[in-house]
Short mmCIF file of C-alpha atoms and ligand atoms in Angstrom, two decimals:
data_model
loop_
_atom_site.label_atom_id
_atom_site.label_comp_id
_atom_site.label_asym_id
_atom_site.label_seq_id
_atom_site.Cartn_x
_atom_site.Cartn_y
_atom_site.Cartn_z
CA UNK A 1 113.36 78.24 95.11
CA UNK A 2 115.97 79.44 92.85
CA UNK A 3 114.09 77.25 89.60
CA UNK A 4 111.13 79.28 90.63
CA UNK A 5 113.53 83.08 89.71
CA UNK A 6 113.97 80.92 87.12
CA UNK A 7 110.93 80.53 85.72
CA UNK A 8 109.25 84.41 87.01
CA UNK A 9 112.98 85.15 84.16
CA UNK A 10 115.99 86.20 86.44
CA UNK A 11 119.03 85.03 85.21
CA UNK A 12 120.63 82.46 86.83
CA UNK A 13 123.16 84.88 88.25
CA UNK A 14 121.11 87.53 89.63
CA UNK A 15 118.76 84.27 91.11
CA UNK A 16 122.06 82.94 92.79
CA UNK A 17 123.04 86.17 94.16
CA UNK A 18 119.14 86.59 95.52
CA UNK A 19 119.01 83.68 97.02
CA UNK A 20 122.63 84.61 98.80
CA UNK A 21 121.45 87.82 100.24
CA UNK A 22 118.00 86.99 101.10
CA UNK A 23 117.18 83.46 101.00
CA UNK A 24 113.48 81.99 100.94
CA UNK A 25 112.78 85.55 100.97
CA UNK A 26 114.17 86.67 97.64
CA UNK A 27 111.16 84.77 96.39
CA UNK A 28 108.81 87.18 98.20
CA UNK A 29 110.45 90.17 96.82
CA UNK A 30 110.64 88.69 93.43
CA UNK A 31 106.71 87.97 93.60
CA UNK A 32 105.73 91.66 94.66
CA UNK A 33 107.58 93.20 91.89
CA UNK A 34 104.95 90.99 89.27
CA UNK A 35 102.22 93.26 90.92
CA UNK A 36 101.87 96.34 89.92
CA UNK A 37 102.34 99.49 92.23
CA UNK A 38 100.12 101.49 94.11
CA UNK A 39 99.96 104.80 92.15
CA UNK A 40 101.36 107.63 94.32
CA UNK A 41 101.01 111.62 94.33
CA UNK A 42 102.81 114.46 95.95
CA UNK A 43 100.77 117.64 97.25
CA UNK A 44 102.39 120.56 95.67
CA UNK A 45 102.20 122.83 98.39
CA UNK A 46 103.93 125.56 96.23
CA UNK A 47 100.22 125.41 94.53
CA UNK A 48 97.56 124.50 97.20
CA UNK A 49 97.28 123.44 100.77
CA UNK A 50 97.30 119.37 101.70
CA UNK A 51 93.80 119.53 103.24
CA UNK A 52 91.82 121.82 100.62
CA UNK A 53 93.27 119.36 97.44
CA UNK A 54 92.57 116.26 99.62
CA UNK A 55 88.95 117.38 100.04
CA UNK A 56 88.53 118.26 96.35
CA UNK A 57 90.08 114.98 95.36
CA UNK A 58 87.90 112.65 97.58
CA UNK A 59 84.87 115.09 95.75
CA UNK A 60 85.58 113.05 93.14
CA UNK A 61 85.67 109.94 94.27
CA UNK A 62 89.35 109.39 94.53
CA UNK A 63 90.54 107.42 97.85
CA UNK A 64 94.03 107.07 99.00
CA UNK A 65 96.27 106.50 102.26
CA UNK A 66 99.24 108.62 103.52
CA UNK A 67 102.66 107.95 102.78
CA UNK A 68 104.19 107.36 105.68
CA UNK A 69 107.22 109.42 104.90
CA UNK A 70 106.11 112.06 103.53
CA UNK A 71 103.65 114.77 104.86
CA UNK A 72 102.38 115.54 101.18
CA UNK A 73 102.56 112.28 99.89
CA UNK A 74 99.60 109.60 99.59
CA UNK A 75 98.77 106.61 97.33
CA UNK A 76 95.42 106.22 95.91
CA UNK A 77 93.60 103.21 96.97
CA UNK A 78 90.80 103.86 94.93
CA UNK A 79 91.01 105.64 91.31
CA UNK A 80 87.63 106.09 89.46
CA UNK A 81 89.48 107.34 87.02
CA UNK A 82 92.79 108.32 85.65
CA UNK A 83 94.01 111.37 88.20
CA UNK A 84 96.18 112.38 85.15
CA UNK A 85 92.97 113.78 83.13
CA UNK A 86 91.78 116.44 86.40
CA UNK A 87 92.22 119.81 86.08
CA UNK A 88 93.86 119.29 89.58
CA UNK A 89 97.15 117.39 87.67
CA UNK A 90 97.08 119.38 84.84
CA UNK A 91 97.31 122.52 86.71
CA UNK A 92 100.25 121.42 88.99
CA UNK A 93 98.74 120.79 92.24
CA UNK A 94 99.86 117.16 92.36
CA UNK A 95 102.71 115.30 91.16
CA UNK A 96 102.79 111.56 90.26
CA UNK A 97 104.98 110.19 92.28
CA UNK A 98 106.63 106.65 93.47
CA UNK A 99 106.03 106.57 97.70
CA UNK A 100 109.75 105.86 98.53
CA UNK A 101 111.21 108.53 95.90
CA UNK A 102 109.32 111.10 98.03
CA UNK A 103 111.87 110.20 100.96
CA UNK A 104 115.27 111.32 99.87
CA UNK A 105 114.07 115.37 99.55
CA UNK A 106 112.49 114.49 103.01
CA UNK A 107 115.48 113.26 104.39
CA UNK A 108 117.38 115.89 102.80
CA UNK A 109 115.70 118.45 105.38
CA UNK A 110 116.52 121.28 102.81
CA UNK A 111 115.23 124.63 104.09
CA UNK A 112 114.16 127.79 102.56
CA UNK A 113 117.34 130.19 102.02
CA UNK A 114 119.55 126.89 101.33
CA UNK A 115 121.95 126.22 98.49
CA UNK A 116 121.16 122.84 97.22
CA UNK A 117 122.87 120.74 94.46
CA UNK A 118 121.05 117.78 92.81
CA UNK A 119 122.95 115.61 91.30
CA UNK A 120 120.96 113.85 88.75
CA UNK A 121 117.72 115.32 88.60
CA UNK A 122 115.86 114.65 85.79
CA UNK A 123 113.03 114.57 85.41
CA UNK A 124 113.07 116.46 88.17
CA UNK A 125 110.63 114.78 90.92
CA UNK A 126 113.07 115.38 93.77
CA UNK A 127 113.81 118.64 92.40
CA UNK A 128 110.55 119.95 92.36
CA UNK A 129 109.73 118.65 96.27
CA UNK A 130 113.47 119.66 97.32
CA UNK A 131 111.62 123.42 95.80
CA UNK A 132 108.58 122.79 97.52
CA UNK A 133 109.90 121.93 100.98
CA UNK A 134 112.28 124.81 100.53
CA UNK A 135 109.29 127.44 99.79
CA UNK A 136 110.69 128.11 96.39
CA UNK A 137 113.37 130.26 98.30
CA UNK A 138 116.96 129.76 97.88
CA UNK A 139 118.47 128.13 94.96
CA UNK A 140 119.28 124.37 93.88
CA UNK A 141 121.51 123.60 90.55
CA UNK A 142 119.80 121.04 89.14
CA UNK A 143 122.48 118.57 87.16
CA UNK A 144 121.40 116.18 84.15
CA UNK A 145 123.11 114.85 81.12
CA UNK A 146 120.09 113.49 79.31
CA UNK A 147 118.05 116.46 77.22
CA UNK A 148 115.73 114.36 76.75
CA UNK A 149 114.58 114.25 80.53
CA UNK A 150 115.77 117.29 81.17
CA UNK A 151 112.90 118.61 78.45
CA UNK A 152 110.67 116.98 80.53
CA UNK A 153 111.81 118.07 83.31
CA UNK A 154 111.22 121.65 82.42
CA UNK A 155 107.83 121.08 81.62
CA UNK A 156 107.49 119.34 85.15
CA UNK A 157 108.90 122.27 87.11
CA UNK A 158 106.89 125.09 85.15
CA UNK A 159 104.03 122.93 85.36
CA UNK A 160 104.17 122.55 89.44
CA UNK A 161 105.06 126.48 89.58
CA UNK A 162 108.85 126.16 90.46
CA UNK A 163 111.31 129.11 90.09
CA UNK A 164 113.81 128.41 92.22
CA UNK A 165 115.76 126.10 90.48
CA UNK A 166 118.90 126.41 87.47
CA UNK A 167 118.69 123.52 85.40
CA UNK A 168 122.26 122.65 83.75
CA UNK A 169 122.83 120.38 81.10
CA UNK A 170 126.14 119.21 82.26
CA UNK A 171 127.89 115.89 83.92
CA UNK A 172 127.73 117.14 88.07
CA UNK A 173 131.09 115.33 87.86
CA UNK A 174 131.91 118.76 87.07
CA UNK A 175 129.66 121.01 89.39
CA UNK A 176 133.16 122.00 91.12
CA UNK A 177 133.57 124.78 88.10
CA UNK A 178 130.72 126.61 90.16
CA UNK A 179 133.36 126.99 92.33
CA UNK A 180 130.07 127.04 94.91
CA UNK A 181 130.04 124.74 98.67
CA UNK A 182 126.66 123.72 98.90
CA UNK A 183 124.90 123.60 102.14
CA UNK A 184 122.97 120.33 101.32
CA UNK A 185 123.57 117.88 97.93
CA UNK A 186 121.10 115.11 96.62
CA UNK A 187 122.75 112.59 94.66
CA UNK A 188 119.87 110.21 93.60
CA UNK A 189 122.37 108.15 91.81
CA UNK A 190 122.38 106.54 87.87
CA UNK A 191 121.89 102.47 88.83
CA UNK A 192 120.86 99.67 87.18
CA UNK A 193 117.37 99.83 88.75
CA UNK A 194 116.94 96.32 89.58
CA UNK A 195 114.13 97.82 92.12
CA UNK A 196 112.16 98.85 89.67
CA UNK A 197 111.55 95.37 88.04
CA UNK A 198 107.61 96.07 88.56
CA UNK A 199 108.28 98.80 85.79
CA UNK A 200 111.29 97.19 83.77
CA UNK A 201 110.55 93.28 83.82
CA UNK A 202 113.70 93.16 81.12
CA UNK A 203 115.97 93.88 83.51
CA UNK A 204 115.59 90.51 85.41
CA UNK A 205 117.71 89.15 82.50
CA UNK A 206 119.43 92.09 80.82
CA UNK A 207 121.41 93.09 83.24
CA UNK A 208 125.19 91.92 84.55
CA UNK A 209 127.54 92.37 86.83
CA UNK A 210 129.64 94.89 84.84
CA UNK A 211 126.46 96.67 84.58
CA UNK A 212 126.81 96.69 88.39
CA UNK A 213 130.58 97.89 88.61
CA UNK A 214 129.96 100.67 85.77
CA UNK A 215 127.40 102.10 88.16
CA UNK A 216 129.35 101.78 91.18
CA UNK A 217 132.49 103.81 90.14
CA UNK A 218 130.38 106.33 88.61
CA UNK A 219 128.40 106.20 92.00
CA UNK A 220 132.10 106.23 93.80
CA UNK A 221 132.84 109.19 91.10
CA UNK A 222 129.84 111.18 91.73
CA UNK A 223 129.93 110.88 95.49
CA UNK A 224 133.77 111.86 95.86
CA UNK A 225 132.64 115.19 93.98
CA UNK A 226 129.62 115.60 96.15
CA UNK A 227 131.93 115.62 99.55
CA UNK A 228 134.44 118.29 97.69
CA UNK A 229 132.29 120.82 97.17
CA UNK A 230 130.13 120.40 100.13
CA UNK A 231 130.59 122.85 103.22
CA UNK A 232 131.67 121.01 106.16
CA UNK A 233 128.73 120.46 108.46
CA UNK A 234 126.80 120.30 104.94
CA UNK A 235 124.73 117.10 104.25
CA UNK A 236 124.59 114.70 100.92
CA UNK A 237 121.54 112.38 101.11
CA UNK A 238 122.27 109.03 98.20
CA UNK A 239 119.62 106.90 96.94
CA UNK A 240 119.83 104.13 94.14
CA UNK A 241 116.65 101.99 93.12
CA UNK A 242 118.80 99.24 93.07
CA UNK A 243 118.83 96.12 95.05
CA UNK A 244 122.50 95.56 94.63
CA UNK A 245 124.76 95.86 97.93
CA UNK A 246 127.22 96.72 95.98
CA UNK A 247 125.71 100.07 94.54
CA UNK A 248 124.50 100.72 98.24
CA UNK A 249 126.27 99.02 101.10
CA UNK A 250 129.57 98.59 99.25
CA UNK A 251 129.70 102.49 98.05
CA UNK A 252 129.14 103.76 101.51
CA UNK A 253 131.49 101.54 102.96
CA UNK A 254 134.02 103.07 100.63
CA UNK A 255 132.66 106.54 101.53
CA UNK A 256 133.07 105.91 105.22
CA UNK A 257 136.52 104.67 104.68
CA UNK A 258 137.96 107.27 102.58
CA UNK A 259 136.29 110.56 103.68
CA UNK A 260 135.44 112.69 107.17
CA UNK A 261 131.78 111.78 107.21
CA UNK A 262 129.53 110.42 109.48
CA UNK A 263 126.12 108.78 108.98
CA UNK A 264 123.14 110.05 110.66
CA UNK A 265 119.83 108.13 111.28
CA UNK A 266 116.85 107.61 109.18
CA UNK A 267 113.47 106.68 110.44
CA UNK A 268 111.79 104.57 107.98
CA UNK A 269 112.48 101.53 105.84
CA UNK A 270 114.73 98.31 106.76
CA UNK A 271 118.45 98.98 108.41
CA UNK A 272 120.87 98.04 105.64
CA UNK A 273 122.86 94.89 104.65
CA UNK A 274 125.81 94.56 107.37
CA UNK A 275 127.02 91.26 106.03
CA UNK A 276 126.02 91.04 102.17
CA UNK A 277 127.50 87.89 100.82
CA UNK A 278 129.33 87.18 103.93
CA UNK A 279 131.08 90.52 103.92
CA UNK A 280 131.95 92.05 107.35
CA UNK A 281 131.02 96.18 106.63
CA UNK A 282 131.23 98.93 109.68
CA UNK A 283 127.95 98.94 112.08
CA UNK A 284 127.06 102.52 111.18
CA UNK A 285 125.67 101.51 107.82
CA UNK A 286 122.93 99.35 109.38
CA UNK A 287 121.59 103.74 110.07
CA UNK A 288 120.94 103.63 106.01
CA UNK A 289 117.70 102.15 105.02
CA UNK A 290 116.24 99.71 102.33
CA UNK A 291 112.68 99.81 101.31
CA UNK A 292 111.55 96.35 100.18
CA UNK A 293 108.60 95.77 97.24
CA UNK A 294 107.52 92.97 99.97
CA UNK A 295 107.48 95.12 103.10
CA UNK A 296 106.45 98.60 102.02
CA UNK A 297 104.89 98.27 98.73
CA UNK A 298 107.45 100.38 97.23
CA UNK A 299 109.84 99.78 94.50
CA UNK A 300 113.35 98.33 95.74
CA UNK A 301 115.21 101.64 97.53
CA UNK A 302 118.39 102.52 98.88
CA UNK A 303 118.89 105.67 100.93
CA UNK A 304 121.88 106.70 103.23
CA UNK A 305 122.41 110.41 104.84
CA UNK A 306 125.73 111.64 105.01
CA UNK A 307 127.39 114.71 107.15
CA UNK A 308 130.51 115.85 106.35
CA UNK A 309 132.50 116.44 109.80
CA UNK A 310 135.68 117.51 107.90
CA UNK A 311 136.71 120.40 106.11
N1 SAM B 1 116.22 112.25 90.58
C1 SAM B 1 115.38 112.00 89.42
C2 SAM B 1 113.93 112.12 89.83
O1 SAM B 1 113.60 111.91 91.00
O2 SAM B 1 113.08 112.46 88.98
C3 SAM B 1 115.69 110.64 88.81
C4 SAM B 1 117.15 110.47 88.46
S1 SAM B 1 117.59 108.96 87.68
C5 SAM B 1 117.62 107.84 88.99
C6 SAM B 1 119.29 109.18 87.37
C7 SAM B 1 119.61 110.29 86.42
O3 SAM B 1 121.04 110.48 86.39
C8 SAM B 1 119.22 110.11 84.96
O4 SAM B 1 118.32 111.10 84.58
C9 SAM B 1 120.53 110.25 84.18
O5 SAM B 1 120.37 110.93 82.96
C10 SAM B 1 121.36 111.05 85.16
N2 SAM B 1 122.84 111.00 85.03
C11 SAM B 1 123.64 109.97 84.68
N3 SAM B 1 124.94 110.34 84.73
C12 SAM B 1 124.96 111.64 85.13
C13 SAM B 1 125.99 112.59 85.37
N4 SAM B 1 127.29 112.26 85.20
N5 SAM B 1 125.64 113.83 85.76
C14 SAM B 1 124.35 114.18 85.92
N6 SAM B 1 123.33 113.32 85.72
C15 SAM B 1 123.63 112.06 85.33
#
């Protein structure tokens, strides 16, 4: 089993540590992420109605199955050709989007009126559903250090008719000089993306395990500022594409034992590790969620959704 990682290119660490969490089943999710994925879109109901671009799309010969996640969101199951060239993309009615990076906005629940943070948002496909679901009303203070994406981003969020949103070019490590408490906070966190392998085959072998720490203390980093300038009773939804426990389980562990939070449920995807590599962590993380590239099709996903209960 673990000569077959081999061979598909993982190195013989991350193979080990598969094979640890996972067993004959690491296999499985090492297969699925040779395939390619389903190609995904996001309504923008800030432009058009689900049922009126649905009907115009399927005009054209374009087939595709809810998401089922996310009201707006559907994959396309049969693509006569690229949905990129319709007027319907280029005008901003639809957004190209992976199926389980439509949940964390979902889960976030943000509503119109709210003050949102997100954390690192570029190039800005939770952003511009976090807008959507939130009516373009309110405000969220989008965070990014990368100009690059946050270019993009701008183009994205003009293009898909957003104006409720302040893009900053700025580490959120220091969103606290708002001197702002944020009803709601998305922190789709920096990670080595070892979900994404369908996307980034390189990473089966370029990555290592101080890749791994360096993401989770900036994770640690960038969650610790979340809670501080959160309003008690306020809400911080984290998501990685990694498969690493220790980017997911291990940082909300740490969360749980250092802060007044509690973890509320989530409806889709696999509960979380309890017991990666033999490691005893609190029953109330099993309420965050994994989506597998085996199970639901998606990339490899990590989402947990945190209330604050103290001041
Ligand atoms: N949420 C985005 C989306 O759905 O389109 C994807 C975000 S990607 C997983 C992580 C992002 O974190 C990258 O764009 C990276 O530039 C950004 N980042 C890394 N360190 C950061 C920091 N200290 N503050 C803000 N953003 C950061």
């Amino acid at each position: 089993m673990i000569e077959r990682l081999f061979s598909l290119g993982y190195s013989k660490t991350f193979a080990e540590r598969y094979y640890e969490l996972w067993g004959e089943r690491a296999l499985k999710i090492a297969e699925a992420m040779e395939k390619p994925l389903p190609r995904c879109f996001r309504v923008n109901t800030l432009r058009i109605e689900v049922p009126r671009l649905t009907k115009m799309l399927n005009k054209k010969g374009f087939q595709f199955r809810r998401a089922p996640w996310a009201r707006e969101g559907f994959c396309l199951t049969k693509e006569a050709f690229s949905i990129t060239s319709t007027p319907e993309y280029l005008g901003g009615l639809l957004y190209i989007q992976e199926a389980s990076s439509m949940y964390p906005p979902v889960a976030l629940e943000p509503k119109p009126g709210d003050v949102v943070a997100d954390m690192a948002a570029a190039p800005g496909g939770k952003t511009s559903y976090l807008a959507q679901l939130m009516k373009n009303r309110g405000i969220i203070y989008a965070f990014d250090v990368d100009e690059e994406r946050l270019r993009e981003m701008r183009l994205n969020l003009s293009r898909l008719g957003v104006i409720n949103t302040v893009l900053l070019h700025r580490s959120s490590l220091h969103m606290g000089e708002l001197g702002i408490k944020f009803d709601k906070i998305l922190l789709d966190a920096p990670c080595t993306g070892s979900g994404t392998i369908h996307k980034n085959p390189e990473r089966k072998s370029s990555r290592t395990m101080e890749d791994i720490r360096f993401c989770q203390r900036l994770q640690m980093q960038m969650l610790r500022v979340a809670l501080e300038n959160l309003k008690p009773g306020g809400i911080v939804v984290y998501s990685t594409c990694s498969l690493e426990p220790e980017e997911n389980e291990f940082v909300i562990q740490w969360v749980l034992d250092n802060f007044d939070v509690k973890l509320l449920p989530l409806k889709y995807g696999e509960p979380a590790l309890t017991e990666p590599f033999g490691v005893k962590l609190s029953e109330e993380i099993s309420k965050a969620r994994r989506f597998y590239p085996d199970r639901h099709g998606t990339t490899g996903f990590f989402i947990a959704k945190i209330e604050k209960t103290g001041i």
